[in-house]
Amino acid sequence: MPRPGMRPLNIGHRGHSDTLENTLMSFHQAIDMGAQMMELDVRLTKDGVPVVFHDYGLGRISKKSGNVSNRTSKHILNVELPGGHRIPSLHQVLQELLPRVPLNLELKFRHLDYRPLVTKVCDIVKEFGAESKILISSFHHGSLKIVRRLAPGIATAPLFGWSTGLPHDDDLEELAALPQVNNDLDFRRPAAVLYYAQIDESLTRSFLDYELTLLTYTVDELPEMERLSKLGVDGIITNRPGRLHSYLSEAF
């Protein structure tokens, strides 16, 4: 839950912004810069393999045509990205990163048929025995109910932003009623992830009253890092984990 005066968790956003997002190099460099947790995006390929990629289409990152969900894993995992990077599978990412930091997996899907993605992600996490080191988040809150049913040992966190609006008291009450998950994360109370510009003292007080964990995204500028830290957010998702690490090391 929000803890004024306590140091928030430094969470890398798709790695860090000086290296291509959602790549193994970006993740490792972000950890080296001080990230204590890694946020990344997971989608399904045509043949049902979870891969780590933010966009529905390949164009912005790879300059290739097509969509992730319409291509096989063999095709997706062999797409060459700028700088010689490759799109990693979720299996690869868990194998490389779990020995270093816990992970925040954001579920990405084009349509509301999210059960195949949820099932595959939960199966892989359980295959690694990593339930205690994973937080799964999504803007589609119904998908998180399926996560909790399939893998009650995995922590979940609904995402809120301009498209969803702020959480209401009913949302906070529903979160507070969830069972506490026994995990290796920096927090054990139920969590939510909110857009940084929507967070103020009143909202952090509500999270404190309900004994909830408050994480925020995506915070890259020093004044906002300072403001949110002083408000007592539990974790800050950032493209600049090195900058956040430097600030937190001095302030706390």
Coordinates of C-alpha atoms in Angstrom, one line a residue:
M1 CA 0.0 0.0 0.0
P2 CA 1.2 3.6 -0.5
R3 CA 3.9 4.3 2.1
P4 CA 4.9 8.0 2.4
G5 CA 8.6 8.2 3.1
M6 CA 9.3 4.7 1.8
R7 CA 11.3 4.0 -1.3
P8 CA 9.2 2.9 -4.3
L9 CA 10.2 0.0 -6.5
N10 CA 12.1 0.9 -9.6
I11 CA 10.4 -0.9 -12.5
G12 CA 11.8 -0.9 -16.0
H13 CA 9.3 -0.2 -18.8
R14 CA 10.0 -2.6 -21.6
G15 CA 13.6 -2.4 -20.5
H16 CA 15.0 1.2 -20.9
S17 CA 14.7 3.7 -23.7
D18 CA 18.3 3.8 -24.9
T19 CA 18.0 0.3 -26.3
L20 CA 15.3 -1.2 -28.4
E21 CA 12.2 -2.0 -26.3
N22 CA 11.2 -5.5 -25.2
T23 CA 14.5 -7.0 -26.2
L24 CA 16.8 -9.1 -24.0
M25 CA 19.6 -6.6 -24.2
S26 CA 17.3 -3.8 -23.1
F27 CA 16.0 -5.8 -20.1
H28 CA 19.5 -6.7 -18.9
Q29 CA 20.8 -3.2 -19.3
A30 CA 17.8 -1.8 -17.4
I31 CA 18.6 -4.2 -14.5
D32 CA 22.2 -3.1 -14.6
M33 CA 21.0 0.5 -14.3
G34 CA 19.0 -0.3 -11.1
A35 CA 15.7 -1.7 -12.2
Q36 CA 14.3 -4.0 -9.5
M37 CA 11.5 -5.4 -11.6
M38 CA 10.8 -5.5 -15.3
E39 CA 7.5 -4.6 -17.1
L40 CA 7.0 -6.2 -20.5
D41 CA 4.3 -7.0 -23.0
V42 CA 3.1 -10.5 -24.1
R43 CA 1.1 -11.5 -27.2
L44 CA 0.3 -14.7 -28.9
T45 CA 1.5 -15.8 -32.3
K46 CA -0.7 -17.5 -34.8
D47 CA 0.4 -20.9 -33.5
G48 CA -0.2 -20.0 -29.9
V49 CA 3.3 -19.1 -28.7
P50 CA 3.6 -16.2 -26.2
V51 CA 6.1 -13.6 -27.5
V52 CA 7.3 -10.4 -25.9
F53 CA 6.2 -7.5 -28.2
H54 CA 4.1 -4.4 -27.5
D55 CA 2.3 -3.6 -30.8
Y56 CA -0.4 -5.5 -32.7
G57 CA 1.5 -4.9 -35.9
L58 CA 5.2 -5.4 -36.7
G59 CA 5.6 -2.1 -38.6
R60 CA 6.7 0.4 -36.0
I61 CA 9.6 -1.7 -34.6
S62 CA 10.6 -3.9 -37.5
K63 CA 9.5 -2.1 -40.6
K64 CA 8.0 -5.4 -41.6
S65 CA 4.3 -5.9 -42.6
G66 CA 1.8 -8.1 -40.8
N67 CA 0.5 -8.6 -37.4
V68 CA 1.9 -10.8 -34.6
S69 CA -1.3 -12.8 -34.3
N70 CA -1.3 -13.6 -38.0
R71 CA 2.3 -15.0 -38.1
T72 CA 3.7 -18.2 -36.8
S73 CA 6.2 -18.2 -34.0
K74 CA 8.9 -19.4 -36.4
H75 CA 8.4 -16.2 -38.4
I76 CA 8.1 -13.9 -35.5
L77 CA 11.2 -15.2 -33.6
N78 CA 13.2 -14.8 -36.8
V79 CA 12.2 -11.2 -37.6
E80 CA 15.3 -9.1 -37.5
L81 CA 14.9 -5.9 -35.6
P82 CA 17.1 -2.7 -35.7
G83 CA 20.5 -3.3 -34.2
G84 CA 20.3 -7.0 -34.9
H85 CA 17.8 -7.7 -32.1
R86 CA 15.2 -10.4 -32.2
I87 CA 11.7 -10.6 -30.7
P88 CA 12.1 -13.0 -27.7
S89 CA 9.6 -15.6 -26.6
L90 CA 8.2 -15.4 -23.1
H91 CA 10.0 -18.7 -22.4
Q92 CA 13.3 -17.0 -23.3
V93 CA 12.6 -14.0 -21.2
L94 CA 11.6 -16.0 -18.1
Q95 CA 14.7 -18.2 -18.5
E96 CA 17.0 -15.2 -18.7
L97 CA 15.4 -12.7 -16.3
L98 CA 13.9 -14.6 -13.5
P99 CA 17.3 -15.3 -11.9
R100 CA 17.7 -11.5 -11.7
V101 CA 14.4 -9.8 -11.1
P102 CA 10.6 -10.4 -10.8
L103 CA 8.5 -9.6 -13.8
N104 CA 5.3 -7.6 -14.6
L105 CA 3.7 -9.2 -17.6
E106 CA 1.1 -7.0 -19.4
L107 CA -1.3 -9.1 -21.5
K108 CA -1.8 -7.7 -25.0
F109 CA -4.6 -8.9 -27.3
R110 CA -6.5 -7.4 -30.2
H111 CA -9.9 -8.8 -29.5
L112 CA -11.6 -9.8 -26.2
D113 CA -10.9 -13.5 -26.7
Y114 CA -8.2 -13.4 -24.1
R115 CA -8.5 -16.9 -22.7
P116 CA -5.9 -18.5 -25.0
L117 CA -3.3 -15.9 -24.1
V118 CA -4.1 -16.1 -20.4
T119 CA -3.9 -19.9 -20.4
K120 CA -0.6 -20.1 -22.3
V121 CA 1.0 -17.5 -20.0
C122 CA -0.2 -19.2 -16.8
D123 CA 1.0 -22.5 -18.1
I124 CA 4.5 -21.2 -18.9
V125 CA 4.8 -19.4 -15.5
K126 CA 3.8 -22.6 -13.7
E127 CA 6.2 -24.6 -15.8
F128 CA 9.0 -22.4 -14.4
G129 CA 7.6 -22.6 -10.9
A130 CA 7.7 -18.8 -11.0
E131 CA 4.2 -17.9 -9.7
S132 CA 5.8 -16.0 -6.7
K133 CA 7.9 -13.8 -9.0
I134 CA 5.2 -12.7 -11.5
L135 CA 2.7 -9.8 -11.6
I136 CA 0.2 -10.0 -14.4
S137 CA -1.5 -6.8 -15.5
S138 CA -4.0 -5.8 -18.2
F139 CA -6.4 -3.0 -19.2
H140 CA -9.0 -5.8 -19.8
H141 CA -9.8 -6.6 -16.2
G142 CA -11.8 -9.7 -17.0
S143 CA -8.6 -11.4 -18.2
L144 CA -7.2 -11.1 -14.7
K145 CA -10.1 -13.0 -13.2
I146 CA -9.2 -15.9 -15.4
V147 CA -5.6 -15.6 -14.3
R148 CA -6.7 -15.8 -10.6
R149 CA -8.8 -18.9 -11.4
L150 CA -6.1 -20.7 -13.3
A151 CA -3.2 -19.7 -11.2
P152 CA -4.2 -18.3 -7.8
G153 CA -0.6 -18.0 -6.8
I154 CA 0.1 -15.3 -9.4
A155 CA -0.4 -11.7 -8.3
T156 CA -2.6 -9.5 -10.7
A157 CA -3.0 -5.8 -11.2
P158 CA -5.7 -4.0 -13.3
L159 CA -4.4 -1.2 -15.4
F160 CA -6.2 2.2 -15.4
G161 CA -5.6 5.2 -17.7
W162 CA -7.4 7.8 -19.6
S163 CA -9.3 5.2 -21.6
T164 CA -10.7 3.5 -18.4
G165 CA -10.9 6.5 -16.1
L166 CA -9.9 6.4 -12.4
P167 CA -10.9 3.4 -10.2
H168 CA -14.1 4.0 -8.2
D169 CA -14.7 3.0 -4.7
D170 CA -16.4 -0.2 -6.0
D171 CA -13.2 -1.1 -7.8
L172 CA -11.0 -0.5 -4.7
E173 CA -13.4 -2.5 -2.6
E174 CA -13.3 -5.4 -5.1
L175 CA -9.5 -5.3 -5.1
A176 CA -9.3 -5.1 -1.3
A177 CA -11.5 -8.2 -1.1
L178 CA -9.0 -10.3 -3.1
P179 CA -6.9 -12.8 -1.1
Q180 CA -3.4 -11.8 -0.3
V181 CA -0.9 -13.6 -2.5
N182 CA 2.2 -15.1 -0.8
N183 CA 4.9 -14.0 -3.2
D184 CA 8.5 -12.8 -3.6
L185 CA 7.5 -9.3 -4.8
D186 CA 8.0 -6.1 -2.9
F187 CA 4.3 -6.1 -2.0
R188 CA 1.7 -8.7 -1.1
R189 CA -1.5 -6.7 -0.9
P190 CA -3.6 -6.5 -4.1
A191 CA -2.3 -4.0 -6.6
A192 CA -3.4 -1.6 -9.4
V193 CA -1.4 0.3 -12.0
L194 CA -2.4 3.9 -12.8
Y195 CA -1.3 6.5 -15.2
Y196 CA 1.0 8.9 -13.4
A197 CA -0.9 12.2 -14.3
Q198 CA -4.0 10.9 -12.6
I199 CA -2.4 10.3 -9.3
D200 CA -2.8 12.9 -6.5
E201 CA -2.8 13.0 -2.7
S202 CA -6.5 12.1 -2.5
L203 CA -6.1 9.0 -4.7
T204 CA -3.0 7.8 -2.7
R205 CA -5.0 8.3 0.5
S206 CA -7.8 6.0 -0.9
F207 CA -5.2 3.3 -1.7
L208 CA -3.8 3.7 1.8
D209 CA -7.2 3.4 3.4
Y210 CA -8.0 0.2 1.4
E211 CA -4.5 -1.2 2.1
L212 CA -3.8 -1.6 -1.6
T213 CA -0.6 -1.4 -3.6
L214 CA -0.3 1.5 -6.0
L215 CA 2.0 1.3 -9.0
T216 CA 2.3 4.0 -11.7
Y217 CA 3.4 4.3 -15.3
T218 CA 5.2 5.7 -17.3
V219 CA 7.4 8.2 -15.4
D220 CA 10.5 9.5 -17.1
E221 CA 11.0 13.1 -15.8
L222 CA 12.7 13.9 -12.5
P223 CA 10.0 16.2 -11.1
E224 CA 7.3 13.5 -11.5
M225 CA 9.6 10.9 -10.0
E226 CA 10.0 13.2 -7.0
R227 CA 6.3 14.1 -6.7
L228 CA 5.1 10.5 -6.9
S229 CA 7.7 9.2 -4.5
K230 CA 6.7 11.8 -2.0
L231 CA 3.1 10.8 -2.4
G232 CA 4.1 7.3 -1.4
V233 CA 3.4 5.2 -4.5
D234 CA 4.8 1.7 -4.1
G235 CA 6.4 1.4 -7.6
I236 CA 7.3 3.5 -10.5
I237 CA 7.4 2.1 -14.1
T238 CA 9.9 4.1 -16.1
N239 CA 11.9 4.2 -19.4
R240 CA 14.7 5.7 -17.4
P241 CA 15.5 3.3 -14.6
G242 CA 19.0 4.8 -14.3
R243 CA 17.6 8.2 -13.6
L244 CA 15.1 6.9 -11.2
H245 CA 17.8 4.9 -9.4
S246 CA 20.0 7.9 -9.0
Y247 CA 17.1 10.0 -7.6
L248 CA 16.0 7.3 -5.2
S249 CA 19.5 6.7 -4.0
E250 CA 19.9 10.3 -3.0
A251 CA 16.3 10.8 -1.7
F252 CA 16.0 7.7 0.3

